[in-house]
Coordinates of C-alpha atoms in Angstrom, one line a residue:
X317 CA 10.8 -21.2 -8.3
X318 CA 11.2 -22.2 -4.6
X319 CA 8.8 -25.0 -4.9
X320 CA 10.6 -26.2 -8.1
X321 CA 13.9 -26.2 -6.3
X322 CA 12.5 -28.2 -3.4
X323 CA 11.2 -30.8 -5.9
X324 CA 14.6 -31.0 -7.5
X325 CA 16.2 -31.7 -4.1
X326 CA 13.7 -34.4 -3.3
X327 CA 14.3 -36.0 -6.7
X328 CA 18.1 -35.8 -6.3
X329 CA 18.0 -37.6 -2.9
X330 CA 15.6 -40.3 -4.1
X331 CA 17.1 -43.8 -3.6
X332 CA 17.1 -44.7 -7.3
X333 CA 19.1 -41.6 -8.1
X334 CA 22.0 -42.3 -5.8
X335 CA 24.2 -44.0 -8.4
X336 CA 25.6 -40.8 -9.9
X337 CA 27.6 -38.0 -8.1
X338 CA 25.5 -35.5 -6.1
X339 CA 26.5 -32.2 -7.7
X340 CA 25.9 -33.2 -11.3
X341 CA 22.6 -34.7 -10.4
X342 CA 21.6 -31.6 -8.4
X343 CA 22.6 -29.3 -11.3
X344 CA 20.7 -31.2 -14.0
X345 CA 17.6 -31.6 -11.7
X346 CA 17.6 -27.9 -10.7
X347 CA 18.0 -26.6 -14.3
X348 CA 15.2 -29.0 -15.5
X349 CA 12.8 -28.2 -12.6
X350 CA 13.4 -24.4 -12.9
X351 CA 12.9 -24.5 -16.7
X352 CA 9.6 -26.4 -16.2
X353 CA 8.5 -23.9 -13.6
X354 CA 9.3 -20.9 -15.8
X355 CA 7.6 -22.5 -18.7
X356 CA 4.4 -23.0 -16.7
X357 CA 4.5 -19.5 -15.4
X358 CA 4.8 -18.1 -19.0
X359 CA 1.9 -20.2 -20.2
X360 CA -0.4 -19.3 -17.3
X361 CA 0.5 -15.6 -17.3
X362 CA 0.0 -15.3 -21.0
X363 CA -3.5 -16.7 -20.6
X364 CA -4.6 -14.4 -17.8
X365 CA -7.3 -12.7 -20.1
X366 CA -8.8 -16.2 -20.5
X367 CA -8.8 -16.9 -16.8
X368 CA -10.4 -13.5 -16.1
X369 CA -13.4 -14.6 -18.1
X370 CA -13.9 -17.9 -16.3
X371 CA -15.4 -18.6 -12.9
X372 CA -13.3 -19.6 -9.9
X373 CA -13.8 -23.3 -10.2
X374 CA -13.5 -23.5 -14.0
X375 CA -10.5 -21.2 -13.9
X376 CA -8.8 -23.3 -11.3
X377 CA -9.4 -26.5 -13.3
X378 CA -8.2 -25.0 -16.6
X379 CA -5.0 -23.7 -15.0
X380 CA -4.4 -27.1 -13.3
X381 CA -5.0 -29.0 -16.6
X382 CA -2.8 -26.6 -18.5
X383 CA 0.1 -27.0 -16.0
X384 CA -0.1 -30.8 -16.4
X385 CA -0.3 -30.7 -20.2
X386 CA 2.6 -28.2 -20.4
X387 CA 4.8 -30.3 -18.1
X388 CA 3.9 -33.5 -20.0
X389 CA 4.7 -32.0 -23.4
X390 CA 7.9 -30.3 -22.2
X391 CA 9.0 -33.6 -20.5
X392 CA 8.5 -35.5 -23.8
X393 CA 10.5 -32.9 -25.7
X394 CA 13.3 -33.0 -23.2
X395 CA 13.3 -36.8 -23.1
X396 CA 13.7 -37.0 -26.9
X397 CA 16.4 -34.3 -26.9
X398 CA 18.2 -36.2 -24.1
X399 CA 18.2 -39.4 -26.0
X400 CA 19.4 -37.7 -29.2
X401 CA 21.9 -35.2 -27.8
X402 CA 22.8 -36.5 -24.3
X403 CA 21.6 -33.5 -22.2
X404 CA 22.3 -35.3 -18.9
X405 CA 18.8 -36.2 -17.9
X406 CA 19.7 -39.9 -18.5
X407 CA 16.3 -41.3 -19.4
X408 CA 16.8 -45.0 -20.4
X409 CA 15.5 -46.0 -23.9
X410 CA 11.9 -47.2 -23.7
X411 CA 11.2 -45.2 -20.5
X412 CA 9.9 -42.1 -22.2
X413 CA 6.3 -42.8 -21.2
X414 CA 7.2 -43.5 -17.7
X415 CA 9.3 -40.4 -17.5
X416 CA 6.5 -38.2 -18.9
X417 CA 3.8 -39.7 -16.6
X418 CA 6.0 -39.3 -13.6
X419 CA 6.6 -35.7 -14.3
X420 CA 3.0 -35.1 -15.1
X421 CA 1.9 -36.8 -11.8
X422 CA 4.3 -34.7 -9.7
X423 CA 3.1 -31.6 -11.5
X424 CA -0.5 -32.5 -10.9
X425 CA 0.1 -32.8 -7.1
X426 CA 2.2 -29.7 -6.8
X427 CA 0.0 -27.5 -9.1
X428 CA -3.2 -28.5 -7.2
X429 CA -1.7 -27.5 -3.9
X430 CA 0.1 -24.4 -5.2
X431 CA -2.8 -23.0 -7.2
X432 CA -5.1 -23.5 -4.2
X433 CA -2.6 -21.7 -1.9
X434 CA -2.3 -18.8 -4.4
X435 CA -6.1 -18.6 -4.7
X436 CA -6.6 -18.5 -0.9
X437 CA -3.8 -15.9 -0.6
X438 CA -5.4 -13.7 -3.2
X439 CA -8.8 -14.1 -1.4
X440 CA -7.2 -13.0 1.9
X441 CA -5.6 -10.0 0.2
X442 CA -8.9 -9.0 -1.3
X443 CA -10.7 -9.3 2.0
X444 CA -8.0 -7.2 3.7
X445 CA -8.3 -4.5 1.0
X446 CA -12.0 -4.6 1.3
X447 CA -11.9 -4.2 5.1
X448 CA -9.3 -1.4 4.7
X449 CA -11.5 0.3 2.1
X450 CA -14.5 0.1 4.4
X451 CA -12.5 1.5 7.3
X452 CA -11.2 4.3 5.1
X453 CA -14.7 5.2 3.9
X454 CA -16.0 5.2 7.5
X455 CA -13.1 7.3 8.8
X456 CA -13.2 9.7 5.9
X457 CA -16.9 10.3 6.4
X458 CA -16.3 11.5 10.0
X459 CA -15.7 15.2 10.2
X460 CA -14.7 16.6 13.5
X461 CA -17.8 18.3 14.9
X462 CA -15.9 20.8 17.1
X463 CA -14.1 22.1 14.0
X464 CA -17.4 22.6 12.2
X465 CA -19.0 24.4 15.2
X466 CA -15.9 26.5 15.8
X467 CA -15.8 27.5 12.2
X468 CA -19.4 28.5 12.1
X469 CA -19.0 30.5 15.3
X470 CA -16.0 32.2 13.7
X471 CA -17.9 33.1 10.6
X472 CA -20.8 34.4 12.7
X473 CA -18.5 36.7 14.6
X474 CA -17.0 38.1 11.4
X475 CA -20.1 38.7 9.4
X476 CA -20.7 42.2 10.8
X477 CA -17.2 43.4 11.5
X478 CA -15.2 41.8 8.7
X479 CA -17.5 40.5 6.0
X480 CA -14.8 39.9 3.5
X481 CA -12.9 37.6 5.9
X482 CA -16.2 35.9 6.7
X483 CA -16.8 35.2 3.0
X484 CA -13.3 33.9 2.5
X485 CA -13.8 31.6 5.6
X486 CA -17.0 30.2 4.1
X487 CA -15.2 29.5 0.9
X488 CA -12.3 27.8 2.8
X489 CA -14.8 25.7 4.7
X490 CA -16.6 24.7 1.5
X491 CA -13.4 23.6 -0.1
X492 CA -12.6 21.4 2.9
X493 CA -16.0 19.8 2.9
X494 CA -15.9 19.2 -0.8
X495 CA -12.7 17.3 -0.4
X496 CA -13.9 15.4 2.7
X497 CA -17.1 14.3 0.9
X498 CA -15.3 13.1 -2.2
X499 CA -14.3 9.6 -3.1
X500 CA -11.1 8.3 -1.6
X501 CA -10.6 6.2 -4.8
X502 CA -10.0 9.4 -6.8
X503 CA -6.5 10.6 -5.9
X504 CA -5.6 14.2 -5.6
X505 CA -2.2 15.9 -5.9
X506 CA 0.2 17.2 -3.3
X507 CA -0.4 20.7 -4.5
X508 CA -4.1 20.3 -3.9
X509 CA -3.5 18.9 -0.4
X510 CA -1.2 21.8 0.5
X511 CA -3.9 24.2 -0.7
X512 CA -6.5 22.5 1.5
X513 CA -4.0 22.7 4.5
X514 CA -3.8 26.5 3.9
X515 CA -7.6 26.7 3.9
X516 CA -7.7 24.9 7.2
X517 CA -4.9 26.9 8.8
X518 CA -6.6 30.2 7.7
X519 CA -9.7 29.2 9.5
X520 CA -7.9 28.1 12.7
X521 CA -5.7 31.2 12.7
X522 CA -8.9 33.4 12.8
X523 CA -9.9 31.4 15.9
X524 CA -6.6 31.2 17.7
X525 CA -5.0 34.4 16.5
X526 CA -1.3 34.9 17.3
X527 CA -1.3 31.7 19.4
X528 CA -1.0 29.7 16.2
X529 CA 2.2 30.3 14.3
X530 CA 3.1 28.4 11.2
X531 CA 6.6 27.7 9.8
X532 CA 6.7 26.3 6.2
X533 CA 9.7 24.7 4.7
X534 CA 8.9 23.8 1.2
X535 CA 12.1 22.8 -0.7
X536 CA 10.8 22.5 -4.3
X537 CA 7.8 20.2 -3.4
X538 CA 6.6 17.9 -6.2
X539 CA 3.1 19.4 -6.3
X540 CA 2.0 17.0 -9.1
X541 CA 2.7 13.9 -7.2
X542 CA -0.5 11.8 -6.5
X543 CA -1.7 11.1 -3.0
X544 CA -5.1 10.4 -1.3
X545 CA -7.3 13.4 -0.7
X546 CA -7.3 14.9 2.8
X547 CA -4.2 12.8 3.8
X548 CA -2.4 15.8 5.4
X549 CA -5.3 17.7 6.9
X550 CA -5.8 15.2 9.8
X551 CA -2.2 15.5 10.7
X552 CA -2.4 19.3 10.8
X553 CA -5.6 19.2 12.7
X554 CA -4.0 16.8 15.2
X555 CA -1.1 19.2 15.7
X556 CA -3.4 22.2 16.3
X557 CA -5.9 20.5 18.6
X558 CA -3.4 18.5 20.7
X559 CA -0.3 20.6 20.4
X560 CA -1.1 24.3 19.9
X561 CA -4.6 24.8 21.4
X562 CA -4.0 23.4 24.9
X563 CA -1.0 25.7 25.5
X564 CA -1.7 29.2 27.0
X565 CA 0.9 30.8 24.8
X566 CA 0.1 28.6 21.7
X567 CA 3.0 27.4 19.7
X568 CA 4.6 26.9 16.3
X569 CA 3.4 24.3 13.8
X570 CA 6.3 23.3 11.5
X571 CA 5.3 21.9 8.1
X572 CA 8.1 20.6 5.9
X573 CA 7.8 19.2 2.4
X574 CA 10.7 18.0 0.3
X575 CA 11.6 15.5 -2.4
X576 CA 12.6 12.0 -1.3
X577 CA 13.9 9.9 -4.1
X578 CA 11.2 9.8 -6.7
X579 CA 8.6 10.6 -4.1
X580 CA 8.0 13.1 -1.3
X581 CA 8.7 13.4 2.5
X582 CA 6.3 15.4 4.6
X583 CA 7.1 16.4 8.2
X584 CA 4.6 17.8 10.7
X585 CA 6.0 19.0 14.0
X586 CA 4.3 20.7 16.9
X587 CA 5.0 21.4 20.6
X588 CA 3.5 19.3 23.3
X589 CA 1.6 20.7 26.3
X590 CA 3.2 20.2 29.7
X591 CA 0.7 17.5 30.7
X592 CA 0.4 15.8 27.3
X593 CA -0.3 12.0 27.6
X594 CA 2.1 9.5 26.1
X595 CA -0.3 8.3 23.4
X596 CA -2.8 10.8 22.0
X597 CA -5.5 10.7 19.4
X598 CA -4.5 7.4 17.7
X599 CA -7.6 7.5 15.5
X600 CA -6.3 10.2 13.2
X601 CA -2.9 8.6 12.9
X602 CA -4.5 5.2 12.3
X603 CA -6.7 6.7 9.6
X604 CA -3.7 8.2 7.8
X605 CA -1.7 5.0 8.2
X606 CA -4.6 2.8 6.9
X607 CA -5.0 5.0 3.8
X608 CA -1.3 5.0 3.1
X609 CA -1.2 1.2 3.4
X610 CA -4.3 0.9 1.2
X611 CA -3.0 3.1 -1.6
X612 CA 0.8 2.5 -1.5
X613 CA 1.3 -0.7 0.4
X614 CA 4.7 -1.2 1.9
X615 CA 6.2 1.6 -0.2
X616 CA 4.4 4.2 1.9
X617 CA 5.7 5.0 5.4
X618 CA 4.4 6.9 8.5
X619 CA 6.7 7.4 11.4
X620 CA 5.8 9.0 14.8
X621 CA 8.5 10.4 17.1
X622 CA 7.6 11.9 20.5
X623 CA 10.3 13.9 22.2
X624 CA 10.3 15.7 25.6
X625 CA 8.6 18.8 24.1
X626 CA 7.8 18.0 20.5
X627 CA 5.7 15.6 18.5
X628 CA 6.8 14.8 15.0
X629 CA 5.0 12.8 12.2
X630 CA 7.0 11.9 9.1
X631 CA 5.2 10.6 6.0
X632 CA 7.1 9.2 3.0
X633 CA 5.3 8.5 -0.2
X634 CA 6.5 7.0 -3.4
X635 CA 6.2 8.7 -6.8
X636 CA 3.1 6.7 -7.8
X637 CA 0.4 4.8 -6.0
X638 CA 0.0 1.0 -6.2
X639 CA 1.9 -1.8 -4.5

């Protein structure tokens, strides 16, 4: 639509079109150019199944030829209607062929450049998505070794004294690993993510005891909403390892989940140690941000706010994945 309007402006300011007043010329040219653009869009979009079966070069050539043919046919129809009804295009009698060829030539040049631009843009998007997907897979495959070792030590210490808790811890660890080794393409639900967070927190509370305190603020969370698997666990793990564990007296981890429009808002807040660095563990946050971008595009948000004594991460997700 923008390109069509630019073409209309160029045509209006052409020397041979200066005889008539500017505004009427601009109005007629804009309506005509936008109508041709919309007509081409409708034709090309309706033939998307055909283009999907063609190769890149053949699909490009077919789309280009269809644009020229559509413009030429539409120009001929408009020319005849203008001569019969006086639409304001003002094509002189006997100039129908010239008018059609001029429009077809302009369309050929613009369509060649525009289709090429759109093709390159789509290739770039696919490469960005492929790179993000590879990064997500690589980051998802990494499981924090210290958490695994600490969990195994915790289980070993519980086997003789509290075998029931040891068995439950093994089940919690198995659920976490099952989710970590799953495919990121298969989305889970918010309810499943909250259950995995509970598994993780139970394991860490056995290790940290009363030093780890958890406050939950769940205001009617939409548990059925779709989101990537293990999206929240890295944020909770970040809060425990960098906020609670370094403090001698521990601290309180606050987890809030509430509806936000048709989606959900998740807030994770933890205290900061006295000697906490300004930027900490950017890998986990970069992982979560990359996965949000991959699944939700610009509709998903991750905001980090560092205060004097608290560190807060806010995640907002739409009601459905996709860009």
